[in-house]
Short mmCIF file of C-alpha atoms in Angstrom, two decimals:
data_model
loop_
_atom_site.label_atom_id
_atom_site.label_comp_id
_atom_site.label_asym_id
_atom_site.label_seq_id
_atom_site.Cartn_x
_atom_site.Cartn_y
_atom_site.Cartn_z
CA MET A 1 -14.90 24.61 23.11
CA SER A 2 -11.80 22.90 24.37
CA LYS A 3 -9.11 21.82 22.17
CA LEU A 4 -9.64 18.22 23.51
CA PHE A 5 -13.29 18.26 22.34
CA LYS A 6 -12.41 19.63 19.08
CA ARG A 7 -9.68 17.09 18.35
CA LEU A 8 -12.27 14.34 19.24
CA ILE A 9 -14.79 15.71 16.94
CA VAL A 10 -12.22 15.73 14.00
CA PHE A 11 -11.26 12.11 14.74
CA PHE A 12 -14.84 10.70 15.13
CA VAL A 13 -16.19 12.50 12.11
CA GLY A 14 -13.23 12.94 9.93
CA THR A 15 -11.61 9.43 10.14
CA PRO A 16 -14.87 7.68 9.28
CA ALA A 17 -15.38 10.10 6.27
CA LEU A 18 -12.01 9.45 4.99
CA LEU A 19 -12.10 5.61 5.31
CA SER A 20 -15.56 5.87 3.61
CA ILE A 21 -14.22 7.83 0.63
CA VAL A 22 -11.50 4.88 0.42
CA LEU A 23 -13.87 1.80 0.68
CA PHE A 24 -17.14 3.25 -0.98
CA LEU A 25 -15.84 5.48 -3.75
CA PRO A 26 -13.29 3.30 -5.67
CA TYR A 27 -14.47 4.58 -9.08
CA TYR A 28 -11.85 5.55 -11.71
CA ASN A 29 -9.13 4.22 -9.62
CA HIS A 30 -9.90 6.09 -6.47
CA LEU A 31 -10.36 9.27 -8.04
CA ALA A 32 -12.32 10.73 -5.07
CA LEU A 33 -9.46 9.96 -2.72
CA ASN A 34 -6.80 11.40 -5.31
CA LEU A 35 -8.67 14.73 -5.63
CA VAL A 36 -8.68 14.97 -1.79
CA THR A 37 -4.72 14.03 -1.79
CA ILE A 38 -4.36 16.88 -4.49
CA ALA A 39 -6.34 19.29 -2.37
CA PHE A 40 -4.52 18.73 0.90
CA SER A 41 -1.24 18.64 -0.87
CA ILE A 42 -2.14 22.14 -2.30
CA LEU A 43 -3.32 23.38 1.19
CA GLY A 44 -0.14 21.96 2.87
CA ALA A 45 2.09 23.61 0.33
CA LEU A 46 0.46 26.94 0.84
CA GLU A 47 0.96 26.50 4.79
CA PHE A 48 4.63 25.57 4.07
CA ARG A 49 5.03 28.60 1.83
CA ALA A 50 3.71 30.86 4.71
CA ILE A 51 6.23 29.08 7.08
CA LEU A 52 9.29 29.50 4.71
CA ALA A 53 8.47 33.34 4.52
CA HIS A 54 9.36 33.58 8.07
CA LYS A 55 12.89 32.68 6.94
CA ASN A 56 12.77 35.08 3.74
CA LEU A 57 12.15 32.29 1.28
CA ASN A 58 9.44 33.61 -0.71
CA ILE A 59 7.48 32.21 -3.72
CA SER A 60 4.02 33.49 -5.01
CA VAL A 61 0.78 31.79 -4.14
CA PRO A 62 0.08 30.77 -7.83
CA HIS A 63 3.25 29.09 -8.27
CA THR A 64 3.04 27.45 -4.81
CA ILE A 65 -0.35 26.00 -5.91
CA ALA A 66 1.10 24.65 -9.24
CA LEU A 67 4.23 23.16 -7.70
CA GLY A 68 2.53 21.71 -4.71
CA ALA A 69 -0.01 20.04 -6.85
CA LEU A 70 2.31 18.86 -9.58
CA SER A 71 3.37 15.47 -8.33
CA PRO A 72 -0.16 14.07 -7.11
CA VAL A 73 -1.97 15.52 -10.34
CA ALA A 74 0.50 13.90 -12.55
CA TRP A 75 -0.09 10.45 -10.84
CA THR A 76 -3.86 11.01 -10.88
CA ILE A 77 -3.82 11.55 -14.42
CA ALA A 78 -1.77 8.48 -14.96
CA VAL A 79 -3.85 6.11 -12.79
CA THR A 80 -7.29 7.63 -13.93
CA PHE A 81 -6.49 7.17 -17.55
CA GLY A 82 -4.52 3.88 -17.30
CA ILE A 83 -1.30 5.35 -18.68
CA THR A 84 1.15 2.57 -17.75
CA ASN A 85 4.36 4.50 -18.79
CA ARG A 86 6.15 4.75 -15.08
CA HIS A 87 8.19 7.75 -16.30
CA LEU A 88 5.32 9.88 -16.92
CA ALA A 89 5.07 11.43 -13.42
CA PRO A 90 8.88 11.74 -12.77
CA CYS A 91 9.19 13.53 -16.05
CA ILE A 92 6.62 16.16 -15.22
CA PHE A 93 8.20 16.63 -11.82
CA ILE A 94 11.52 17.16 -13.45
CA ALA A 95 9.87 19.36 -15.86
CA GLY A 96 8.56 21.56 -13.04
CA GLY A 97 12.04 21.70 -11.49
CA LEU A 98 13.68 22.88 -14.74
CA TRP A 99 10.93 25.50 -15.27
CA LEU A 100 11.47 26.70 -11.72
CA LEU A 101 15.33 27.09 -12.40
CA ILE A 102 15.28 28.62 -15.94
CA SER A 103 12.17 30.77 -15.43
CA ARG A 104 14.06 33.92 -14.26
CA VAL A 105 17.29 33.27 -15.73
CA PHE A 106 16.68 36.27 -18.13
CA SER A 107 14.98 38.38 -15.59
CA SER A 108 16.10 41.98 -14.42
CA GLN A 109 18.80 42.17 -11.67
CA GLU A 110 16.04 43.06 -9.30
CA LYS A 111 14.40 39.61 -9.78
CA LEU A 112 17.58 37.92 -9.77
CA ASP A 113 18.37 39.13 -6.37
CA GLY A 114 15.59 36.93 -4.90
CA TYR A 115 16.51 33.98 -7.42
CA ILE A 116 18.08 31.73 -4.66
CA SER A 117 15.06 32.46 -2.22
CA ARG A 118 12.66 31.60 -4.92
CA ILE A 119 14.13 28.22 -6.17
CA THR A 120 14.69 27.13 -2.74
CA ALA A 121 11.13 27.82 -1.62
CA GLY A 122 9.83 26.27 -4.85
CA PHE A 123 11.65 23.06 -4.57
CA SER A 124 10.60 22.86 -0.97
CA VAL A 125 6.89 23.19 -1.72
CA MET A 126 7.31 20.82 -4.75
CA VAL A 127 8.64 18.17 -2.70
CA TYR A 128 6.75 18.71 0.66
CA PRO A 129 4.06 17.50 0.91
CA GLY A 130 3.25 17.12 -2.78
CA LEU A 131 5.80 14.53 -3.82
CA PHE A 132 5.26 12.72 -0.56
CA MET A 133 1.49 12.81 -0.91
CA ALA A 134 1.55 11.45 -4.45
CA TRP A 135 2.69 7.92 -3.11
CA ILE A 136 -0.96 7.70 -1.75
CA VAL A 137 -2.11 8.18 -5.42
CA LYS A 138 0.23 5.38 -6.56
CA MET A 139 -1.37 3.06 -4.01
CA THR A 140 -4.44 3.02 -6.02
CA GLN A 141 -2.58 1.01 -8.56
CA PHE A 142 -2.39 -2.13 -6.32
CA ASN A 143 -4.85 -4.94 -6.56
CA ASN A 144 -7.84 -4.24 -4.10
CA ALA A 145 -6.42 -1.06 -3.57
CA GLY A 146 -9.16 0.05 -1.22
CA PHE A 147 -8.13 -2.45 1.57
CA VAL A 148 -4.47 -1.90 1.10
CA ILE A 149 -4.92 1.98 1.55
CA LEU A 150 -7.31 1.21 4.41
CA ILE A 151 -4.53 -0.34 6.26
CA TYR A 152 -2.01 2.44 5.72
CA PHE A 153 -4.60 4.92 6.92
CA LEU A 154 -5.10 2.90 10.24
CA ILE A 155 -1.54 2.53 10.54
CA VAL A 156 -0.84 6.31 10.65
CA LEU A 157 -4.04 7.58 12.25
CA LEU A 158 -4.30 5.05 15.07
CA ASN A 159 -0.54 5.73 15.61
CA ASP A 160 -1.15 9.28 16.11
CA SER A 161 -4.33 8.65 18.33
CA PHE A 162 -2.82 6.16 20.47
CA ALA A 163 0.54 8.14 20.88
CA TRP A 164 -1.62 10.85 22.31
CA VAL A 165 -3.49 8.46 24.48
CA PHE A 166 -0.49 7.10 25.95
CA GLY A 167 1.19 10.34 26.30
CA VAL A 168 -1.70 11.61 28.41
CA LEU A 169 -2.15 8.63 30.58
CA PHE A 170 1.52 7.54 31.12
CA GLY A 171 3.98 10.28 29.81
CA LYS A 172 3.97 12.83 32.59
CA ASN A 173 7.67 11.80 33.62
CA ASN A 174 9.08 10.86 30.31
CA ARG A 175 8.61 13.95 28.13
CA GLY A 176 11.20 16.69 26.57
CA PHE A 177 13.61 14.33 24.96
CA VAL A 178 13.08 15.58 21.55
CA ALA A 179 13.61 19.47 21.36
CA ALA A 180 11.36 19.75 18.11
CA SER A 181 8.53 18.52 20.19
CA PRO A 182 9.04 18.61 23.81
CA ASN A 183 5.60 17.73 24.80
CA LYS A 184 5.93 14.28 23.12
CA SER A 185 6.65 11.35 25.43
CA LEU A 186 8.23 8.15 25.15
CA SER A 187 5.12 6.34 26.39
CA GLY A 188 3.25 8.07 23.61
CA PHE A 189 5.63 6.81 20.87
CA ALA A 190 5.50 3.34 22.37
CA GLY A 191 1.89 3.45 22.48
CA GLY A 192 1.60 4.60 18.97
CA LEU A 193 4.05 2.04 17.51
CA LEU A 194 2.39 -0.78 19.44
CA MET A 195 -0.94 0.07 17.68
CA SER A 196 0.67 0.35 14.29
CA ILE A 197 2.21 -3.12 14.91
CA ALA A 198 -1.07 -4.53 16.02
CA ILE A 199 -2.84 -3.19 12.81
CA GLY A 200 -0.08 -4.80 10.53
CA ILE A 201 -0.48 -8.20 12.20
CA GLY A 202 -4.30 -7.72 12.00
CA ALA A 203 -3.98 -7.08 8.37
CA VAL A 204 -2.30 -10.33 7.68
CA ALA A 205 -5.03 -12.15 9.90
CA LEU A 206 -7.97 -10.51 8.25
CA LEU A 207 -6.78 -9.92 4.56
CA PRO A 208 -4.51 -12.88 3.76
CA SER A 209 -5.19 -12.66 0.06
CA LEU A 210 -3.50 -9.13 0.22
CA PHE A 211 -1.03 -9.61 3.09
CA THR A 212 0.54 -12.94 2.52
CA SER A 213 4.33 -12.68 2.27
CA ALA A 214 6.78 -14.51 0.07
CA VAL A 215 9.95 -13.27 1.70
CA MET A 216 9.19 -14.02 5.42
CA PRO A 217 6.58 -15.34 7.64
CA SER A 218 3.35 -13.12 6.93
CA ALA A 219 2.73 -12.26 10.67
CA PHE A 220 6.40 -10.87 10.97
CA ALA A 221 6.12 -9.12 7.70
CA GLY A 222 2.92 -7.45 8.92
CA ALA A 223 4.67 -6.50 12.13
CA VAL A 224 7.54 -4.99 9.99
CA LEU A 225 5.04 -3.13 7.83
CA GLY A 226 3.45 -1.69 10.83
CA PHE A 227 6.48 -0.89 12.79
CA VAL A 228 8.46 0.86 10.14
CA SER A 229 5.40 2.79 8.83
CA GLY A 230 4.63 3.74 12.20
CA VAL A 231 8.10 5.05 12.76
CA ALA A 232 7.86 7.07 9.55
CA ALA A 233 4.55 8.59 10.79
CA THR A 234 6.26 9.57 13.95
CA LEU A 235 9.09 11.17 12.27
CA GLY A 236 6.89 13.18 9.83
CA ASP A 237 5.20 14.66 12.99
CA LEU A 238 8.54 15.38 14.61
CA CYS A 239 10.12 16.74 11.17
CA GLU A 240 7.02 19.10 10.91
CA SER A 241 7.47 20.27 14.21
CA ALA A 242 11.11 21.02 13.71
CA ILE A 243 10.31 23.13 10.69
CA LYS A 244 7.54 25.18 12.66
CA ARG A 245 9.96 25.65 15.57
CA SER A 246 12.79 26.66 13.38
CA ALA A 247 10.47 29.32 11.77
CA GLY A 248 8.69 30.28 15.32
CA VAL A 249 5.56 29.15 14.30
CA LYS A 250 3.14 27.24 16.60
CA ASP A 251 0.59 25.66 14.00
CA SER A 252 0.73 25.65 10.23
CA GLY A 253 -2.55 27.23 10.00
CA THR A 254 -5.92 27.18 11.49
CA LEU A 255 -8.07 24.91 8.85
CA ILE A 256 -8.56 21.80 10.91
CA LEU A 257 -10.61 22.08 14.19
CA GLY A 258 -8.51 21.21 17.19
CA ARG A 259 -5.31 20.43 15.26
CA GLY A 260 -4.20 23.46 13.56
CA GLY A 261 -3.62 23.58 9.73
CA ALA A 262 -3.66 20.98 6.83
CA LEU A 263 0.14 20.29 7.17
CA ASP A 264 -0.30 19.60 10.83
CA SER A 265 -3.01 17.04 9.93
CA ILE A 266 -1.09 15.48 7.02
CA ASP A 267 2.47 15.41 8.08
CA SER A 268 2.60 11.75 9.46
CA LEU A 269 0.43 10.64 6.32
CA ALA A 270 2.88 12.27 3.74
CA PHE A 271 6.06 10.98 5.40
CA ALA A 272 4.57 7.51 5.78
CA ALA A 273 3.03 7.04 2.28
CA PRO A 274 6.27 6.26 0.30
CA VAL A 275 7.47 4.11 3.07
CA TYR A 276 4.47 1.90 3.23
CA TYR A 277 4.04 1.87 -0.41
CA MET A 278 7.78 0.65 -0.79
CA LEU A 279 7.46 -1.78 2.18
CA TYR A 280 4.14 -3.31 0.84
CA ASN A 281 5.82 -3.91 -2.56
CA LEU A 282 8.80 -5.43 -1.20
CA LEU A 283 6.95 -7.86 1.52
CA PHE A 284 3.72 -8.67 -0.11
CA VAL A 285 3.67 -8.06 -3.89
CA VAL A 286 4.56 -11.05 -5.80
#
């Protein structure tokens, strides 16, 4: 089975499945989506751990699971049980960081020799992708969150898909300008961003109750939301490529058919989540 065919299977099966979870399982503040987010945060953290190990930055599997899940679990608890204290999740994150720092202070010299390696790897998996992915959970607090999250997924996923299509069709002579991912093309980036902008403008037209801006013309605000979120998604893909290239790794794993690992599939989603959340708050939430 070719990589192209595998990629198409994932797109035409995985994308509708994800969007169905968003639209048809909104119960308990989108608990089903939040559990999927936690699961992929853990899987991504485990793959990131394996990549870091190539640079002699090591942390155990149980600690990776706990730290990678920390932020999305904290926010899931908050939104599921209606905990309005906005400091809960940040405090849990800080508690995780403090534990990571002090847990081996009184260890033997042998364990202290790996102290810097452990806290570097620990903070890394705690932030990426866990902390970034937690912003998807935070989106479930918006009014009519299902449609707001739907637009976020469409902006990111169609950006990736159209970047690939435009790259295949028009990118032959404009590749190689980014060392982290030399197969990426200018045509691909342009195609992906155009689709993200189109989705942002389409959201304003189709969902005016959720995408009417008080700070600028709504259509322009939708274009800004799509463009900036699309840029963030592209940068997320490039940053993960840079991480893998630095470690001499081709794919983060083999979990996802035709795409590689979980981290290969959520890199753009993770990077774009806080950007989309903050922009939506700035442009459309009164």
